[in-house]
C-alpha cells in the first residue's frame, strides 16, 4: 500500500481526493492537514466520512513527521500557498502532486502576471511536470513534482491537441466557449457564488481574461510548437459540477467528421479515460459526472470548413482530483485506472 | 401620488419593494438610501432597473430632506438597525413600515432574548402595529409604525388563526413543519448559503430554536387569548423563493375537512389575498410565487382527529415586501390590492 | 379597452400572455380557448389565476362568436395548428398575432423543409409581418397578421443586426453559441425534459440543425441584403427561463469596443427594450428575467479582430409572449411599453 | 465471483445497480435484460457505461439461459411486472431480489387494495423476506426471495423501530413529514415530473394516501407487535436524489435526547450503515447522497414530551439499489459493506 497525505482537505478538491483514495485498492491515507484550532477526527469535520475514514486531521505541518508517514503528498491548497510548502516536501524526497497553479508555467513571468504575485520557488519550476495525464504520460512516470492542470485547461487542451499535432487547423481561429458548474470556483465566500445569485441565472464572466487562458495558450503552443492564442469565454452554469466546452476551429483543409473522429481515436488509442463519440453523437455532462472520463464529440460544417468539438469532464475529477490520482497511479507504476473505475 | 422612500435597497426585500412600487399606480418612489461610497444611479447598482427607475440612491440619511421627499418610508434593514432610524422618522410624522423584527414584540424582553441585543427604542414599541394585514386590518388603517411580520410567521399564523379563534384544537398540539427557499435568509455571505452547499441538498435547521418561533407563539397567543407554544421545524429548500408550511394539529372534536374549509372561508371572507382550496386540493409553491397570495389546503384524519393544513406564500412578497405594500395601501386608504395584482 | 382573445392557454406562452394581459391597462381579455372536455373557469385549470381572472375558457372555436368578442387574437398553438385557424380569423378582419413558426418564412419551401409538413395557408404568408418589434416597427403598425419571432432568433438577430447593417463583419464568420432555459422547449412530455434528465446536466443539442437556424439565416439575409449563413449551437441550461447568446464575429476592419457600443446605441436609439452595456460590462440572465428587455454587452479582441457579443432575454417574454404584447401595442397605436413595465 | 443478472436496466434503480456492481469486488454482472428491439451493448444504451461494462443487454427472458448465467437476479421492474417473472426464477432455484412492491405484503389484500391489481403469485409471498437489512438480517441470510423495501419506508421504519421496540411512544402519535428528490418517482413521463413543473417548486402530494403508507404501517405493526397507523405526508424536493424524513412522536414518559440517542446506538450497534448523531447535531442530505448510509439525529421537546427525529438516506442507494446489494451481500455470506464503501 502506498502511503499518501493530503494537505488541505476542506476545499472541494481535498474532499474529493479523500473520497477517491478511501476506495483506492493500492493506497492508504496516512496524513491529513487543515488549518484547524486543534486536531480533529475527519468525521467531526465532515460527518459524511464518519465510519469510512477513521483518521485525525493534523493542524501542523511537520515535515519530518510527514516524511515518516507518506511517500507522496497531494497539495489541495490555494494558489500561492502551495509554493511555500512544496519545496520543503521535495527536499525530503517526498513526491508531490500540486493541484494549485503554482508550478504550471515554465515561464514564471506568465504566472506572476496572471496571478499578480511573485513566484517564491522558481527553482522547482523546472522539476515540475504538467500533469495532463494523456499528453505527458512518459514524463509523469518519472516526475517528483506534478503541476496538476486547471479545470478549464483539461478539456480545452485534450480537445485541441489532436488537431494541432496534425496541423489540421488555422491556429488563430480557436474559439473556446466554456461552461462550468459552480464548484470550479472553489469554496470562496463571494457574493457571486451565493445560492440566490447563481440559481436560475447564467452568465459569461472574465471574457478573454480568465486566469486559465494563459495556461491553455501555453500548453497548446507547446503541443503545436508555435505560438497559439485562443479566444476563451467561460460561463457559469447553476449546477454543482461539470465542464462542457464548445470549441470552434477553422480547418486548414477539407476534412469530414469521420476523418477527425478517426484522428482523435488514433491519437487517444492508449488513453482509457478519453472516449470519442460516433459521428452525430455528442456527450453531455451526465455522461461523465462522478467519473474520471473525458468524452468528446465532433462535427464539421463542410461549407465553411469549421469543426465543432464538444468536450465534457467532471471538473472535480478529470479536472482536478481524479486526474491527480491518475497521475499518482502513473508515478507509482500502478494501473492508471486504479481507484477511478469508479 | 403618495411619495415613498426606501431605506436599504441592496437586500432582497429592498429590491422587491422597488420592483412592486415601480408598477404601483398610486405611488411614486422619491427617495432611496443605501450604504454607498457615493450616491449612485439605481441602474448602476442593479442593471435590471435601468430604464425603469431613473433615481439616484442617496448615501446619507437626512431626516429633514426625507421629510420633504416622503410621506411614508419602508425600512428594509437588518434587525437592530431599524430601531436606530425609525424613531427619527416617526418624530417627524413620517409613517414607517419596518420590515425588520425590531418592533414585532410588545414585550421587549422576548425580543432581547431572541435577538441577543438590548432594545434601544422601547418607547415606540407601543405605537407599533403587527402588520399581518388580514388579522389586524383595522389597527393598520390608523397605524403610524408597522412591524411587518416575519416570513415564516405569516403563513404559520394565517393557517392557525381560524382554528384558534374557533377553539377547534388542542393548543398544545400544533406542529409546524416549514420549508423555505433560500432568499428567506437574506443576502448574508455565509458558507451555509453558498451555491454548492445548498444545491442538491435539503436540511432541517434551528429545530425548535428559530427566531421566528417566539414571534409565532406571541401572535398565536394573542389570537387564542391564552398561551400557545408550537413545535417549529424549518427546512431549507434549494430554490430561490417560497415557503410551504405543513401544519399538524389535534382537533378537539370531530370535524370534517368540509367543516374546516367553510370555517376558513368565513374567516377570510373579506381577504382578497387568502384563497382556500376545495376539499382534496392542495396548493403548491408555483401557485403563489411572484404573487402576494396565501393559498391554503386542508384535510382531516378522522380516526385520529388530526387536521393537516398546507399553506404557501412567496416569502419575498406576502412574507415581506408584498405584505409591506399591502400595509401601505391599507394605511393610505387605497385599495389593498393596488400594485399587487400583479 | 381593446378586447383580446387567446387561443391555446395551457402552454407556457399562453399562460404568460394571460399574466401580462391581466395587468395591461388598455386591454381586456374576453375570450380564451383550449382543448378541454368542457368549458372551465380559468382558475380551475390554473389555481394561480383564481381571483385575478374570472373568465371561462371555451372548448370550441366559433369564429362568429370570436368576432363578436375580440378585436385581436393571439395564437399560442403548436406549429402547423396555427395555419389552420389564422385564415379563418383574418377573413373576419380579426387581427392575429401568431406565436408559432407558421408564418415566419416568406418562402414556404424553407418552412416545409424545416418543419417537415406542407404549408396549408400560403395565401396569408405574404400578409404576415415578422414581428421583431425593433427591426420591423413600421410594418408592424399596419400589420393584420404578425409572425411572432422564435425565442432563439430574437436575441440572435437583435445582436447581429447593427453589425450587418453597417457592413462591419465577414458575414461568413458568425458563430452563435446559444444557451436556453427549459421552458423554451414548451410543455412536451419528452424523456429529454424530465426533471432528473435535465437537472445537474448541461448539453449541446441539434448542433447546426436546429429549426431556428433557417429563421435566423433568413432574417439576417434580409437585413444584410445578401445571403447569410451562421453556425448555430444551442445548449440546454437547467433553469426555467432565459436565453443567453454568445456571438463571435470576425470584424472586417479594426474597430474598438467603444466604436461598436456607439453603433449599437445609435441603431437602437428609439428602442426602449434594448439596453447596451458600458464597455467591460456584460449582462447576465437575472438582469432580464421576468422583463421584456434585451440586454447586450460587447467586447473586441483587437489582435484577431474578433468581436464577442453577449445578448440576453427572457425567452417567454421578449422571446415570445412579451414581444407578442409589444407587437399588439404597436399594431393598436398604444405605447409599446404598455403592460410590460413591469 | 458471484454471477449476477439484472432484469430491467433502463430505470434509475437498474442503472444504479449496474454502477454499484461494476465496482463490487466479489460480483460479476453476467446478464442484463431490457425491453429492446434487439440486443444492444450497454454502452450504446447508456454512453456513460462505455469502457467500464462491456456486456450485451438481452431482449429476451430465457430462464434456462439465465439459470446458466446467474446465481442471483435483481428485478428492477415496475410493480405488477415482477410477480410475473419472479416465480419462474425461483422455480429454477435462482435467488431473487425484487425491488418492486410485489412481495412486500404478507397479506395480499393490502397489496391489492393499494396497487389496484390482483396478485398473481400468492404462493411465493410466504417465501419472501422484507429486505430491510438492519431489521431482518437473520431472515435475509437464508432468504431465496427478497422484497426490497420502498424508498420512503426505509428511513421511516429505521427511525421509528427503536422507539417502538422499547415501547417509548404513544403509537397513535406518529407523524412522518417526508421530503424526497424526484428520482423517487422513477422515470415515468408524467407532466408532474417535467423540469419546469418541478424546478423552483415544492409541494405536498398524496397526503395520507401514498402507497408507501400501508407498507410503513405494516412493518411498524410487526415491530411493535400491535397495530400502528401513522400520518404520512410526502413532499417533492426539486433535486435528483435523497429523502429526509422529519418525524414527530409523543413520548410515553419523560426521556432526554441523550436517552434516546443511547437507545438508538444500542439498537443499531451492529449496523454499519446506520449512524446516530450527537445531541444537537442533525444530518442533512449531502451527508448521505451517493452512499448507502442512513443518518439519524434526535431532539426532544421536554415540555410537550415530543421527540423529533431527522432521518436521511439516498433514495436510490439505501432506499433501493444500495440496500438491494446489501441484501445480496447478506444472502451470499459476504461482508455487508462489499461494493458499498464506496
GROMACS .gro file of C-alpha atoms in nm, chain A:
model
  342
    1UNK     CA    1   0.000   0.000   0.000
    2UNK     CA    2   0.130   0.342  -0.096
    3UNK     CA    3   0.112   0.585   0.195
    4UNK     CA    4  -0.044   0.915   0.097
    5UNK     CA    5  -0.101   1.250   0.262
    6UNK     CA    6  -0.333   1.536   0.171
    7UNK     CA    7  -0.254   1.892   0.272
    8UNK     CA    8  -0.571   2.100   0.252
    9UNK     CA    9  -0.885   1.894   0.298
   10UNK     CA   10  -1.164   2.144   0.347
   11UNK     CA   11  -1.197   2.255  -0.013
   12UNK     CA   12  -1.388   2.059  -0.276
   13UNK     CA   13  -1.075   1.905  -0.430
   14UNK     CA   14  -0.946   1.792  -0.091
   15UNK     CA   15  -1.275   1.624  -0.004
   16UNK     CA   16  -1.286   1.458  -0.345
   17UNK     CA   17  -0.930   1.328  -0.300
   18UNK     CA   18  -1.027   1.167   0.030
   19UNK     CA   19  -1.335   1.011  -0.127
   20UNK     CA   20  -1.136   0.859  -0.414
   21UNK     CA   21  -0.846   0.739  -0.201
   22UNK     CA   22  -1.072   0.570   0.057
   23UNK     CA   23  -1.184   0.339  -0.225
   24UNK     CA   24  -0.842   0.304  -0.388
   25UNK     CA   25  -0.718  -0.057  -0.362
   26UNK     CA   26  -0.344   0.024  -0.352
   27UNK     CA   27  -0.332   0.337  -0.140
   28UNK     CA   28  -0.366   0.420   0.228
   29UNK     CA   29  -0.432   0.772   0.356
   30UNK     CA   30  -0.189   0.828   0.641
   31UNK     CA   31  -0.184   1.203   0.693
   32UNK     CA   32  -0.429   1.490   0.657
   33UNK     CA   33  -0.371   1.857   0.725
   34UNK     CA   34  -0.600   2.154   0.757
   35UNK     CA   35  -0.581   2.489   0.934
   36UNK     CA   36  -0.773   2.397   1.249
   37UNK     CA   37  -0.772   2.524   1.605
   38UNK     CA   38  -0.679   2.176   1.717
   39UNK     CA   39  -0.651   1.833   1.558
   40UNK     CA   40  -0.990   1.678   1.481
   41UNK     CA   41  -1.127   1.347   1.362
   42UNK     CA   42  -1.220   1.377   0.998
   43UNK     CA   43  -1.573   1.262   1.082
   44UNK     CA   44  -1.613   1.562   1.309
   45UNK     CA   45  -1.525   1.797   1.026
   46UNK     CA   46  -1.729   1.616   0.761
   47UNK     CA   47  -2.000   1.387   0.904
   48UNK     CA   48  -2.020   1.207   0.569
   49UNK     CA   49  -1.678   1.049   0.635
   50UNK     CA   50  -1.790   0.900   0.967
   51UNK     CA   51  -1.728   0.528   0.967
   52UNK     CA   52  -1.531   0.521   0.643
   53UNK     CA   53  -1.219   0.720   0.729
   54UNK     CA   54  -1.107   0.695   1.090
   55UNK     CA   55  -0.817   0.940   1.091
   56UNK     CA   56  -0.729   1.254   1.279
   57UNK     CA   57  -0.664   1.564   1.073
   58UNK     CA   58  -0.349   1.743   1.187
   59UNK     CA   59  -0.322   2.119   1.226
   60UNK     CA   60   0.056   2.131   1.195
   61UNK     CA   61   0.293   2.071   0.906
   62UNK     CA   62   0.586   1.879   1.049
   63UNK     CA   63   0.799   1.773   0.754
   64UNK     CA   64   0.986   1.505   0.946
   65UNK     CA   65   0.661   1.353   1.057
   66UNK     CA   66   0.517   1.374   0.705
   67UNK     CA   67   0.830   1.204   0.573
   68UNK     CA   68   0.773   0.922   0.821
   69UNK     CA   69   0.407   0.887   0.726
   70UNK     CA   70   0.392   0.948   0.349
   71UNK     CA   71   0.557   0.860   0.021
   72UNK     CA   72   0.352   1.106  -0.175
   73UNK     CA   73   0.154   1.414  -0.081
   74UNK     CA   74  -0.129   1.600  -0.255
   75UNK     CA   75  -0.139   1.976  -0.211
   76UNK     CA   76  -0.502   2.088  -0.235
   77UNK     CA   77  -0.423   2.445  -0.144
   78UNK     CA   78  -0.497   2.791  -0.281
   79UNK     CA   79  -0.264   2.931  -0.542
   80UNK     CA   80   0.046   3.091  -0.381
   81UNK     CA   81   0.024   2.870  -0.071
   82UNK     CA   82   0.146   2.555  -0.245
   83UNK     CA   83   0.482   2.705  -0.340
   84UNK     CA   84   0.552   2.770   0.027
   85UNK     CA   85   0.514   2.404   0.117
   86UNK     CA   86   0.614   2.207  -0.192
   87UNK     CA   87   0.991   2.282  -0.171
   88UNK     CA   88   1.005   2.153   0.188
   89UNK     CA   89   0.844   1.824   0.083
   90UNK     CA   90   1.056   1.786  -0.229
   91UNK     CA   91   1.375   1.843  -0.034
   92UNK     CA   92   1.277   1.538   0.175
   93UNK     CA   93   1.223   1.326  -0.134
   94UNK     CA   94   0.850   1.319  -0.086
   95UNK     CA   95   0.669   1.314  -0.419
   96UNK     CA   96   0.423   1.598  -0.465
   97UNK     CA   97   0.108   1.638  -0.672
   98UNK     CA   98   0.015   2.006  -0.654
   99UNK     CA   99  -0.342   2.092  -0.751
  100UNK     CA  100  -0.277   2.468  -0.748
  101UNK     CA  101  -0.147   2.676  -1.040
  102UNK     CA  102   0.189   2.740  -0.876
  103UNK     CA  103   0.402   2.510  -1.093
  104UNK     CA  104   0.203   2.507  -1.415
  105UNK     CA  105   0.410   2.765  -1.604
  106UNK     CA  106   0.769   2.708  -1.715
  107UNK     CA  107   0.796   3.084  -1.756
  108UNK     CA  108   0.734   3.229  -1.411
  109UNK     CA  109   0.670   3.572  -1.562
  110UNK     CA  110   0.343   3.449  -1.711
  111UNK     CA  111   0.243   3.309  -1.373
  112UNK     CA  112   0.333   3.630  -1.197
  113UNK     CA  113   0.141   3.841  -1.443
  114UNK     CA  114  -0.157   3.613  -1.426
  115UNK     CA  115  -0.183   3.561  -1.050
  116UNK     CA  116  -0.042   3.903  -0.954
  117UNK     CA  117   0.218   3.770  -0.715
  118UNK     CA  118   0.590   3.699  -0.716
  119UNK     CA  119   0.689   3.334  -0.750
  120UNK     CA  120   0.883   3.228  -0.442
  121UNK     CA  121   1.009   2.887  -0.558
  122UNK     CA  122   1.146   2.932  -0.909
  123UNK     CA  123   1.400   2.653  -0.850
  124UNK     CA  124   1.140   2.381  -0.854
  125UNK     CA  125   0.954   2.505  -1.162
  126UNK     CA  126   1.200   2.321  -1.385
  127UNK     CA  127   1.133   1.995  -1.196
  128UNK     CA  128   0.759   2.020  -1.236
  129UNK     CA  129   0.575   1.813  -1.497
  130UNK     CA  130   0.242   1.945  -1.626
  131UNK     CA  131   0.015   1.661  -1.525
  132UNK     CA  132  -0.219   1.631  -1.819
  133UNK     CA  133  -0.203   1.254  -1.798
  134UNK     CA  134  -0.276   1.159  -2.158
  135UNK     CA  135  -0.043   1.416  -2.311
  136UNK     CA  136   0.256   1.384  -2.077
  137UNK     CA  137   0.237   1.024  -1.955
  138UNK     CA  138   0.608   0.947  -2.011
  139UNK     CA  139   0.728   1.250  -1.818
  140UNK     CA  140   0.478   1.187  -1.538
  141UNK     CA  141   0.620   0.837  -1.482
  142UNK     CA  142   0.948   0.985  -1.368
  143UNK     CA  143   0.820   1.304  -1.209
  144UNK     CA  144   0.870   1.402  -0.848
  145UNK     CA  145   0.656   1.716  -0.871
  146UNK     CA  146   0.334   1.727  -1.069
  147UNK     CA  147   0.163   2.053  -1.158
  148UNK     CA  148  -0.191   1.922  -1.190
  149UNK     CA  149  -0.378   2.106  -1.469
  150UNK     CA  150  -0.656   2.359  -1.418
  151UNK     CA  151  -1.015   2.250  -1.469
  152UNK     CA  152  -1.084   2.451  -1.786
  153UNK     CA  153  -0.746   2.372  -1.946
  154UNK     CA  154  -0.802   1.996  -1.916
  155UNK     CA  155  -1.089   1.957  -2.165
  156UNK     CA  156  -0.972   2.253  -2.373
  157UNK     CA  157  -0.628   2.106  -2.434
  158UNK     CA  158  -0.746   1.746  -2.472
  159UNK     CA  159  -0.996   1.860  -2.735
  160UNK     CA  160  -0.746   2.066  -2.936
  161UNK     CA  161  -0.432   1.852  -2.912
  162UNK     CA  162  -0.509   1.607  -3.198
  163UNK     CA  163  -0.592   1.897  -3.432
  164UNK     CA  164  -0.273   2.086  -3.355
  165UNK     CA  165  -0.047   1.780  -3.364
  166UNK     CA  166  -0.183   1.701  -3.710
  167UNK     CA  167  -0.165   2.057  -3.833
  168UNK     CA  168  -0.531   2.049  -3.929
  169UNK     CA  169  -0.637   2.398  -3.828
  170UNK     CA  170  -0.575   2.768  -3.861
  171UNK     CA  171  -0.414   2.819  -3.520
  172UNK     CA  172  -0.550   3.173  -3.490
  173UNK     CA  173  -0.907   3.055  -3.523
  174UNK     CA  174  -0.962   2.866  -3.195
  175UNK     CA  175  -1.270   2.979  -3.002
  176UNK     CA  176  -1.339   2.804  -2.673
  177UNK     CA  177  -1.686   2.869  -2.536
  178UNK     CA  178  -1.668   2.700  -2.194
  179UNK     CA  179  -1.940   2.635  -1.936
  180UNK     CA  180  -1.867   2.524  -1.581
  181UNK     CA  181  -2.053   2.420  -1.269
  182UNK     CA  182  -2.001   2.630  -0.958
  183UNK     CA  183  -1.760   2.404  -0.767
  184UNK     CA  184  -1.498   2.517  -1.020
  185UNK     CA  185  -1.476   2.839  -0.826
  186UNK     CA  186  -1.386   2.659  -0.505
  187UNK     CA  187  -1.532   2.744  -0.167
  188UNK     CA  188  -1.474   3.119  -0.172
  189UNK     CA  189  -1.746   3.304   0.016
  190UNK     CA  190  -1.813   3.563  -0.253
  191UNK     CA  191  -2.147   3.729  -0.322
  192UNK     CA  192  -2.120   3.598  -0.677
  193UNK     CA  193  -2.146   3.239  -0.561
  194UNK     CA  194  -2.433   3.274  -0.313
  195UNK     CA  195  -2.719   3.039  -0.395
  196UNK     CA  196  -2.974   3.304  -0.494
  197UNK     CA  197  -2.723   3.484  -0.719
  198UNK     CA  198  -2.635   3.170  -0.915
  199UNK     CA  199  -2.958   2.971  -0.915
  200UNK     CA  200  -3.187   3.038  -1.216
  201UNK     CA  201  -2.912   3.262  -1.354
  202UNK     CA  202  -2.649   3.211  -1.626
  203UNK     CA  203  -2.367   3.441  -1.724
  204UNK     CA  204  -2.038   3.481  -1.906
  205UNK     CA  205  -1.752   3.611  -1.693
  206UNK     CA  206  -1.385   3.710  -1.731
  207UNK     CA  207  -1.430   3.717  -2.108
  208UNK     CA  208  -1.085   3.671  -2.264
  209UNK     CA  209  -0.923   3.747  -1.928
  210UNK     CA  210  -0.968   3.429  -1.721
  211UNK     CA  211  -0.650   3.304  -1.549
  212UNK     CA  212  -0.683   2.970  -1.728
  213UNK     CA  213  -0.645   3.129  -2.073
  214UNK     CA  214  -0.267   3.178  -2.047
  215UNK     CA  215  -0.240   2.819  -1.923
  216UNK     CA  216  -0.432   2.693  -2.226
  217UNK     CA  217  -0.224   2.908  -2.462
  218UNK     CA  218   0.099   2.794  -2.300
  219UNK     CA  219   0.022   2.425  -2.334
  220UNK     CA  220  -0.131   2.447  -2.682
  221UNK     CA  221   0.178   2.638  -2.800
  222UNK     CA  222   0.393   2.359  -2.661
  223UNK     CA  223   0.188   2.100  -2.848
  224UNK     CA  224   0.174   2.296  -3.175
  225UNK     CA  225   0.539   2.401  -3.146
  226UNK     CA  226   0.434   2.754  -3.232
  227UNK     CA  227   0.255   3.034  -3.055
  228UNK     CA  228  -0.116   2.966  -3.010
  229UNK     CA  229  -0.358   3.223  -2.875
  230UNK     CA  230  -0.723   3.131  -2.825
  231UNK     CA  231  -1.043   3.321  -2.756
  232UNK     CA  232  -1.175   3.189  -2.426
  233UNK     CA  233  -1.518   3.276  -2.282
  234UNK     CA  234  -1.615   3.093  -1.961
  235UNK     CA  235  -1.975   3.081  -1.840
  236UNK     CA  236  -2.123   2.978  -1.504
  237UNK     CA  237  -2.388   2.701  -1.506
  238UNK     CA  238  -2.614   2.677  -1.199
  239UNK     CA  239  -2.509   2.319  -1.116
  240UNK     CA  240  -2.255   2.175  -0.875
  241UNK     CA  241  -2.009   2.008  -1.109
  242UNK     CA  242  -1.908   1.952  -1.469
  243UNK     CA  243  -1.749   2.144  -1.757
  244UNK     CA  244  -1.868   2.142  -2.116
  245UNK     CA  245  -1.656   2.318  -2.377
  246UNK     CA  246  -1.786   2.400  -2.722
  247UNK     CA  247  -1.486   2.463  -2.943
  248UNK     CA  248  -1.497   2.620  -3.288
  249UNK     CA  249  -1.195   2.594  -3.521
  250UNK     CA  250  -1.129   2.673  -3.884
  251UNK     CA  251  -0.996   2.369  -4.071
  252UNK     CA  252  -0.697   2.423  -4.299
  253UNK     CA  253  -0.829   2.173  -4.549
  254UNK     CA  254  -1.146   1.986  -4.628
  255UNK     CA  255  -1.196   1.714  -4.367
  256UNK     CA  256  -1.504   1.510  -4.284
  257UNK     CA  257  -1.627   1.450  -3.931
  258UNK     CA  258  -1.537   1.088  -3.990
  259UNK     CA  259  -1.175   1.184  -4.067
  260UNK     CA  260  -1.148   1.381  -3.747
  261UNK     CA  261  -1.308   1.108  -3.538
  262UNK     CA  262  -1.051   0.860  -3.670
  263UNK     CA  263  -0.769   1.105  -3.598
  264UNK     CA  264  -0.887   1.154  -3.239
  265UNK     CA  265  -0.929   0.780  -3.184
  266UNK     CA  266  -0.579   0.711  -3.309
  267UNK     CA  267  -0.436   0.991  -3.100
  268UNK     CA  268  -0.605   0.862  -2.785
  269UNK     CA  269  -0.576   0.490  -2.865
  270UNK     CA  270  -0.397   0.415  -2.538
  271UNK     CA  271  -0.598   0.656  -2.328
  272UNK     CA  272  -0.859   0.470  -2.126
  273UNK     CA  273  -1.024   0.785  -1.994
  274UNK     CA  274  -1.077   0.953  -2.331
  275UNK     CA  275  -1.385   0.838  -2.522
  276UNK     CA  276  -1.460   0.966  -2.873
  277UNK     CA  277  -1.822   0.951  -2.986
  278UNK     CA  278  -1.957   0.819  -3.313
  279UNK     CA  279  -2.047   1.072  -3.582
  280UNK     CA  280  -2.366   1.258  -3.498
  281UNK     CA  281  -2.338   1.180  -3.127
  282UNK     CA  282  -2.233   1.428  -2.863
  283UNK     CA  283  -2.158   1.386  -2.496
  284UNK     CA  284  -2.348   1.565  -2.221
  285UNK     CA  285  -2.238   1.633  -1.867
  286UNK     CA  286  -2.428   1.346  -1.711
  287UNK     CA  287  -2.220   1.100  -1.915
  288UNK     CA  288  -1.908   1.190  -1.715
  289UNK     CA  289  -2.023   1.336  -1.383
  290UNK     CA  290  -1.876   1.139  -1.092
  291UNK     CA  291  -1.626   0.973  -1.327
  292UNK     CA  292  -1.273   1.049  -1.448
  293UNK     CA  293  -1.372   1.025  -1.815
  294UNK     CA  294  -1.335   1.293  -2.080
  295UNK     CA  295  -1.588   1.244  -2.362
  296UNK     CA  296  -1.554   1.415  -2.699
  297UNK     CA  297  -1.796   1.460  -2.991
  298UNK     CA  298  -1.705   1.616  -3.325
  299UNK     CA  299  -1.889   1.761  -3.625
  300UNK     CA  300  -1.792   1.963  -3.928
  301UNK     CA  301  -1.959   2.241  -4.127
  302UNK     CA  302  -1.822   2.147  -4.466
  303UNK     CA  303  -1.926   2.468  -4.638
  304UNK     CA  304  -1.735   2.691  -4.403
  305UNK     CA  305  -1.473   2.432  -4.305
  306UNK     CA  306  -1.550   2.483  -3.938
  307UNK     CA  307  -1.515   2.195  -3.694
  308UNK     CA  308  -1.715   2.200  -3.371
  309UNK     CA  309  -1.585   1.989  -3.084
  310UNK     CA  310  -1.788   1.921  -2.771
  311UNK     CA  311  -1.579   1.803  -2.477
  312UNK     CA  312  -1.708   1.723  -2.127
  313UNK     CA  313  -1.547   1.635  -1.795
  314UNK     CA  314  -1.628   1.638  -1.425
  315UNK     CA  315  -1.429   1.941  -1.310
  316UNK     CA  316  -1.361   1.790  -0.966
  317UNK     CA  317  -1.243   1.456  -1.109
  318UNK     CA  318  -1.075   1.467  -1.452
  319UNK     CA  319  -1.046   1.844  -1.397
  320UNK     CA  320  -0.878   1.814  -1.055
  321UNK     CA  321  -0.871   1.530  -0.800
  322UNK     CA  322  -0.940   1.239  -1.037
  323UNK     CA  323  -0.657   1.341  -1.266
  324UNK     CA  324  -0.436   1.395  -0.960
  325UNK     CA  325  -0.495   1.033  -0.859
  326UNK     CA  326  -0.445   0.920  -1.219
  327UNK     CA  327  -0.108   1.095  -1.200
  328UNK     CA  328  -0.027   0.925  -0.870
  329UNK     CA  329  -0.108   0.592  -1.036
  330UNK     CA  330   0.126   0.668  -1.326
  331UNK     CA  331   0.406   0.798  -1.098
  332UNK     CA  332   0.381   0.491  -0.876
  333UNK     CA  333   0.368   0.234  -1.154
  334UNK     CA  334   0.007   0.135  -1.084
  335UNK     CA  335  -0.266   0.078  -1.340
  336UNK     CA  336  -0.374   0.433  -1.425
  337UNK     CA  337  -0.736   0.330  -1.364
  338UNK     CA  338  -0.680   0.217  -1.004
  339UNK     CA  339  -0.938   0.371  -0.771
  340UNK     CA  340  -1.102   0.554  -1.058
  341UNK     CA  341  -1.339   0.296  -1.213
  342UNK     CA  342  -1.535   0.400  -1.040
   0.00000   0.00000   0.00000
